[in-house]
Tab-separated table of C-alpha atoms in Angstrom:
chain	number	residue	atom	x	y	z
A	1	UNK	CA	16.360	-19.587	-44.569
A	2	UNK	CA	12.807	-18.049	-44.500
A	3	UNK	CA	10.894	-19.107	-47.160
A	4	UNK	CA	6.912	-18.954	-48.091
A	5	UNK	CA	5.863	-21.605	-50.548
A	6	UNK	CA	2.433	-21.109	-52.625
A	7	UNK	CA	0.379	-23.635	-54.279
A	8	UNK	CA	-0.778	-23.803	-56.968
A	9	UNK	CA	1.455	-21.672	-59.167
A	10	UNK	CA	-1.809	-20.752	-61.236
A	11	UNK	CA	-5.387	-21.872	-61.351
A	12	UNK	CA	-8.151	-21.330	-64.004
A	13	UNK	CA	-11.665	-21.334	-62.260
A	14	UNK	CA	-15.175	-20.680	-63.707
A	15	UNK	CA	-16.948	-17.618	-62.699
A	16	UNK	CA	-19.101	-18.026	-59.545
A	17	UNK	CA	-17.139	-20.897	-58.716
A	18	UNK	CA	-14.965	-21.316	-55.398
A	19	UNK	CA	-11.308	-21.941	-54.828
A	20	UNK	CA	-8.613	-22.246	-52.502
A	21	UNK	CA	-5.340	-20.916	-52.406
A	22	UNK	CA	-2.505	-22.686	-50.092
A	23	UNK	CA	0.521	-21.402	-48.525
A	24	UNK	CA	3.206	-22.959	-46.355
A	25	UNK	CA	6.001	-21.193	-44.435
A	26	UNK	CA	9.281	-21.746	-42.830
A	27	UNK	CA	9.424	-18.479	-41.078
A	28	UNK	CA	11.076	-17.871	-37.508
A	29	UNK	CA	9.882	-16.419	-35.387
A	30	UNK	CA	6.656	-15.750	-36.584
A	31	UNK	CA	4.689	-12.313	-36.241
A	32	UNK	CA	1.863	-12.410	-39.021
A	33	UNK	CA	0.644	-13.483	-42.186
A	34	UNK	CA	-0.702	-11.375	-44.732
A	35	UNK	CA	-2.420	-11.921	-48.073
A	36	UNK	CA	-2.107	-9.574	-50.792
A	37	UNK	CA	-3.860	-9.263	-54.044
A	38	UNK	CA	-2.043	-8.128	-56.834
A	39	UNK	CA	-3.434	-7.045	-60.361
A	40	UNK	CA	-1.396	-7.148	-63.298
A	41	UNK	CA	0.394	-3.951	-63.809
A	42	UNK	CA	-0.206	-2.661	-60.174
A	43	UNK	CA	0.859	-2.372	-56.763
A	44	UNK	CA	-0.257	-5.265	-53.983
A	45	UNK	CA	-3.123	-4.681	-52.075
A	46	UNK	CA	-3.564	-6.022	-48.495
A	47	UNK	CA	-6.668	-8.399	-48.085
A	48	UNK	CA	-5.951	-9.933	-44.619
A	49	UNK	CA	-3.444	-9.753	-41.999
A	50	UNK	CA	-3.274	-12.613	-39.347
A	51	UNK	CA	-1.105	-12.487	-36.096
A	52	UNK	CA	-0.619	-16.085	-34.270
A	53	UNK	CA	-3.475	-16.216	-31.973
A	54	UNK	CA	-6.165	-15.806	-34.911
A	55	UNK	CA	-6.869	-18.974	-37.388
A	56	UNK	CA	-9.392	-17.286	-39.652
A	57	UNK	CA	-10.095	-13.750	-40.876
A	58	UNK	CA	-12.574	-12.603	-43.392
A	59	UNK	CA	-13.000	-9.614	-45.727
A	60	UNK	CA	-15.661	-9.899	-48.215
A	61	UNK	CA	-15.685	-12.856	-50.300
A	62	UNK	CA	-12.272	-13.881	-49.003
A	63	UNK	CA	-11.433	-15.779	-46.048
A	64	UNK	CA	-7.896	-16.586	-44.971
A	65	UNK	CA	-7.242	-19.486	-42.488
A	66	UNK	CA	-3.882	-19.897	-40.371
A	67	UNK	CA	-2.427	-22.902	-38.709
A	68	UNK	CA	0.481	-21.870	-36.765
A	69	UNK	CA	1.109	-25.411	-35.708
A	70	UNK	CA	1.599	-26.874	-39.222
A	71	UNK	CA	2.590	-23.569	-40.618
A	72	UNK	CA	0.219	-23.440	-42.887
A	73	UNK	CA	-2.493	-20.927	-44.381
A	74	UNK	CA	-4.993	-20.937	-46.972
A	75	UNK	CA	-7.330	-18.252	-48.908
A	76	UNK	CA	-10.548	-19.208	-49.832
A	77	UNK	CA	-12.455	-17.026	-52.676
A	78	UNK	CA	-16.265	-17.771	-52.516
A	79	UNK	CA	-18.591	-17.054	-55.663
A	80	UNK	CA	-15.559	-15.815	-57.623
A	81	UNK	CA	-15.570	-12.659	-59.996
A	82	UNK	CA	-13.956	-11.727	-63.266
A	83	UNK	CA	-12.298	-9.096	-61.139
A	84	UNK	CA	-10.878	-11.636	-58.923
A	85	UNK	CA	-8.304	-12.478	-61.728
A	86	UNK	CA	-4.838	-11.516	-60.131
A	87	UNK	CA	-1.851	-12.975	-58.443
A	88	UNK	CA	-2.470	-13.867	-54.595
A	89	UNK	CA	0.558	-13.348	-52.790
A	90	UNK	CA	0.863	-14.608	-49.374
A	91	UNK	CA	3.299	-13.005	-46.892
A	92	UNK	CA	5.077	-13.743	-43.321
A	93	UNK	CA	6.178	-11.176	-40.925
A	94	UNK	CA	8.779	-11.985	-38.594
A	95	UNK	CA	11.009	-10.770	-35.971
A	96	UNK	CA	10.200	-7.919	-33.360
A	97	UNK	CA	10.211	-5.715	-36.158
A	98	UNK	CA	7.886	-7.259	-38.266
A	99	UNK	CA	8.250	-4.932	-41.334
A	100	UNK	CA	10.717	-8.048	-42.156
A	101	UNK	CA	8.585	-9.779	-44.690
A	102	UNK	CA	9.074	-13.004	-46.814
A	103	UNK	CA	7.017	-12.844	-49.847
A	104	UNK	CA	5.586	-16.118	-51.662
A	105	UNK	CA	5.799	-16.100	-55.426
A	106	UNK	CA	2.229	-15.600	-55.662
A	107	UNK	CA	-0.753	-17.700	-57.233
A	108	UNK	CA	-1.867	-16.180	-60.456
A	109	UNK	CA	-5.691	-16.672	-60.724
A	110	UNK	CA	-7.718	-16.421	-63.618
A	111	UNK	CA	-11.514	-16.669	-63.660
A	112	UNK	CA	-13.034	-17.421	-66.728
A	113	UNK	CA	-16.813	-16.733	-67.661
B	1	UNK	CA	-7.510	10.292	-50.193
B	2	UNK	CA	-4.439	9.872	-52.169
B	3	UNK	CA	-2.332	6.648	-52.335
B	4	UNK	CA	1.338	5.722	-52.638
B	5	UNK	CA	2.483	7.433	-56.118
B	6	UNK	CA	5.762	6.480	-57.673
B	7	UNK	CA	7.459	7.907	-60.442
B	8	UNK	CA	8.393	7.392	-63.343
B	9	UNK	CA	5.898	4.409	-64.092
B	10	UNK	CA	8.428	2.902	-66.748
B	11	UNK	CA	12.204	3.521	-67.121
B	12	UNK	CA	14.396	2.175	-70.051
B	13	UNK	CA	17.987	3.133	-69.596
B	14	UNK	CA	21.495	1.918	-70.760
B	15	UNK	CA	23.801	-0.345	-69.000
B	16	UNK	CA	26.189	1.963	-66.817
B	17	UNK	CA	23.680	4.749	-66.579
B	18	UNK	CA	22.289	5.896	-63.269
B	19	UNK	CA	18.441	5.956	-62.382
B	20	UNK	CA	16.873	7.547	-59.626
B	21	UNK	CA	13.104	6.209	-58.711
B	22	UNK	CA	10.741	8.383	-56.670
B	23	UNK	CA	7.956	7.613	-54.260
B	24	UNK	CA	5.603	9.765	-52.565
B	25	UNK	CA	4.152	7.750	-49.502
B	26	UNK	CA	0.752	8.415	-48.129
B	27	UNK	CA	0.581	11.783	-46.009
B	28	UNK	CA	1.480	10.923	-42.251
B	29	UNK	CA	2.743	7.532	-42.820
B	30	UNK	CA	5.882	7.012	-40.976
B	31	UNK	CA	7.200	3.726	-42.206
B	32	UNK	CA	8.423	3.600	-46.048
B	33	UNK	CA	9.537	0.370	-47.650
B	34	UNK	CA	11.113	-0.535	-51.203
B	35	UNK	CA	10.891	-3.609	-52.868
B	36	UNK	CA	12.037	-5.286	-56.015
B	37	UNK	CA	9.871	-7.695	-58.092
B	38	UNK	CA	11.634	-9.455	-60.681
B	39	UNK	CA	10.155	-11.373	-63.336
B	40	UNK	CA	8.291	-14.754	-61.888
B	41	UNK	CA	9.882	-13.866	-58.188
B	42	UNK	CA	8.600	-13.033	-55.088
B	43	UNK	CA	9.059	-9.480	-53.669
B	44	UNK	CA	12.414	-8.888	-52.537
B	45	UNK	CA	12.862	-6.435	-49.722
B	46	UNK	CA	15.480	-3.606	-50.095
B	47	UNK	CA	15.070	-0.912	-47.652
B	48	UNK	CA	12.934	0.465	-44.686
B	49	UNK	CA	12.556	3.780	-43.169
B	50	UNK	CA	10.917	4.406	-40.034
B	51	UNK	CA	10.611	8.031	-38.730
B	52	UNK	CA	13.704	9.687	-37.977
B	53	UNK	CA	15.480	6.211	-37.307
B	54	UNK	CA	18.545	4.792	-38.977
B	55	UNK	CA	17.240	2.873	-42.258
B	56	UNK	CA	17.502	-0.678	-42.362
B	57	UNK	CA	19.768	-1.273	-45.622
B	58	UNK	CA	19.972	-4.937	-45.049
B	59	UNK	CA	18.291	-6.095	-48.672
B	60	UNK	CA	20.034	-3.581	-50.592
B	61	UNK	CA	21.811	-5.934	-53.493
B	62	UNK	CA	24.850	-4.227	-53.503
B	63	UNK	CA	26.707	-0.794	-52.868
B	64	UNK	CA	25.086	0.574	-56.306
B	65	UNK	CA	21.859	0.763	-54.596
B	66	UNK	CA	21.065	3.664	-52.332
B	67	UNK	CA	18.041	5.363	-51.046
B	68	UNK	CA	17.111	8.563	-49.191
B	69	UNK	CA	13.981	10.013	-47.463
B	70	UNK	CA	13.960	13.491	-46.977
B	71	UNK	CA	11.748	15.266	-44.576
B	72	UNK	CA	10.169	12.026	-43.451
B	73	UNK	CA	8.101	11.867	-46.697
B	74	UNK	CA	9.225	11.703	-50.186
B	75	UNK	CA	11.653	8.970	-50.926
B	76	UNK	CA	14.423	8.404	-53.840
B	77	UNK	CA	15.914	5.075	-54.623
B	78	UNK	CA	19.127	5.529	-56.900
B	79	UNK	CA	20.724	2.698	-58.829
B	80	UNK	CA	24.363	3.508	-60.104
B	81	UNK	CA	26.026	1.979	-62.919
B	82	UNK	CA	22.845	0.008	-63.843
B	83	UNK	CA	23.191	-3.636	-64.845
B	84	UNK	CA	20.900	-5.670	-66.863
B	85	UNK	CA	20.172	-7.857	-64.023
B	86	UNK	CA	19.153	-4.579	-62.329
B	87	UNK	CA	15.602	-4.865	-64.781
B	88	UNK	CA	12.655	-5.417	-62.405
B	89	UNK	CA	9.526	-3.598	-61.123
B	90	UNK	CA	10.578	-1.566	-57.960
B	91	UNK	CA	7.600	-1.233	-55.590
B	92	UNK	CA	7.343	1.276	-53.166
B	93	UNK	CA	5.084	0.964	-49.897
B	94	UNK	CA	4.245	3.217	-47.113
B	95	UNK	CA	2.393	2.270	-43.460
B	96	UNK	CA	0.987	4.024	-40.714
B	97	UNK	CA	3.572	1.909	-38.018
B	98	UNK	CA	5.803	-1.141	-39.099
B	99	UNK	CA	3.157	-3.448	-38.009
B	100	UNK	CA	0.356	-2.326	-40.182
B	101	UNK	CA	-0.685	-2.788	-43.212
B	102	UNK	CA	1.235	-1.424	-46.238
B	103	UNK	CA	0.080	0.186	-49.026
B	104	UNK	CA	1.833	-0.434	-52.282
B	105	UNK	CA	2.469	2.189	-55.162
B	106	UNK	CA	2.031	1.173	-58.745
B	107	UNK	CA	5.346	0.516	-59.118
B	108	UNK	CA	8.579	1.653	-61.554
B	109	UNK	CA	9.299	-0.646	-64.335
B	110	UNK	CA	12.835	-0.566	-64.879
B	111	UNK	CA	14.623	-2.096	-68.135
B	112	UNK	CA	18.235	-1.890	-68.491
B	113	UNK	CA	19.490	-2.657	-72.199
């Protein structure tokens, strides 16, 4: 069964600090890995998409890494801001029709002043 | 430009009633997806539309759930004879093509009493 596991489940950090969120997956065949940010009461918003051949991708203060051998990904947030408070969801696409996505349950990040 | 919109934003209904949820995708997007997000759970794929192709209904949890997409644009998700376990946030997303970034709407929060 395809699964995406994220850790930690929740995290509280001080404004300005860095943090790293983890994602492990058992999805086959692998097509792509995406990170989404979901604010409370809103739909998810895409941060990054990585294919098998990419091992890092940045979007502003967000940097995602992918190790397809160990089936692990991380999302690093630099110099956190209060507006980074949200759930961060790791999503893995599989199969030839890579609309077939498996979602993690997300990491709830709270940035406090 | 306008993003994905969904209506209603909130819906409270009695067990056994039928409900219709609407999704207006981003203009020109050929792919449309419906997901369900239950409290504390990851997003669950329901159905996928791509152009004029037959939809992928493999994620629909029961025959009480159906969806249609008229004219390749607006989509309606219908839940018949609602049950309390149907209570969730129903998210719609659209993308330019199956492998591209999915843009999510704000969701419809359904509560079945």
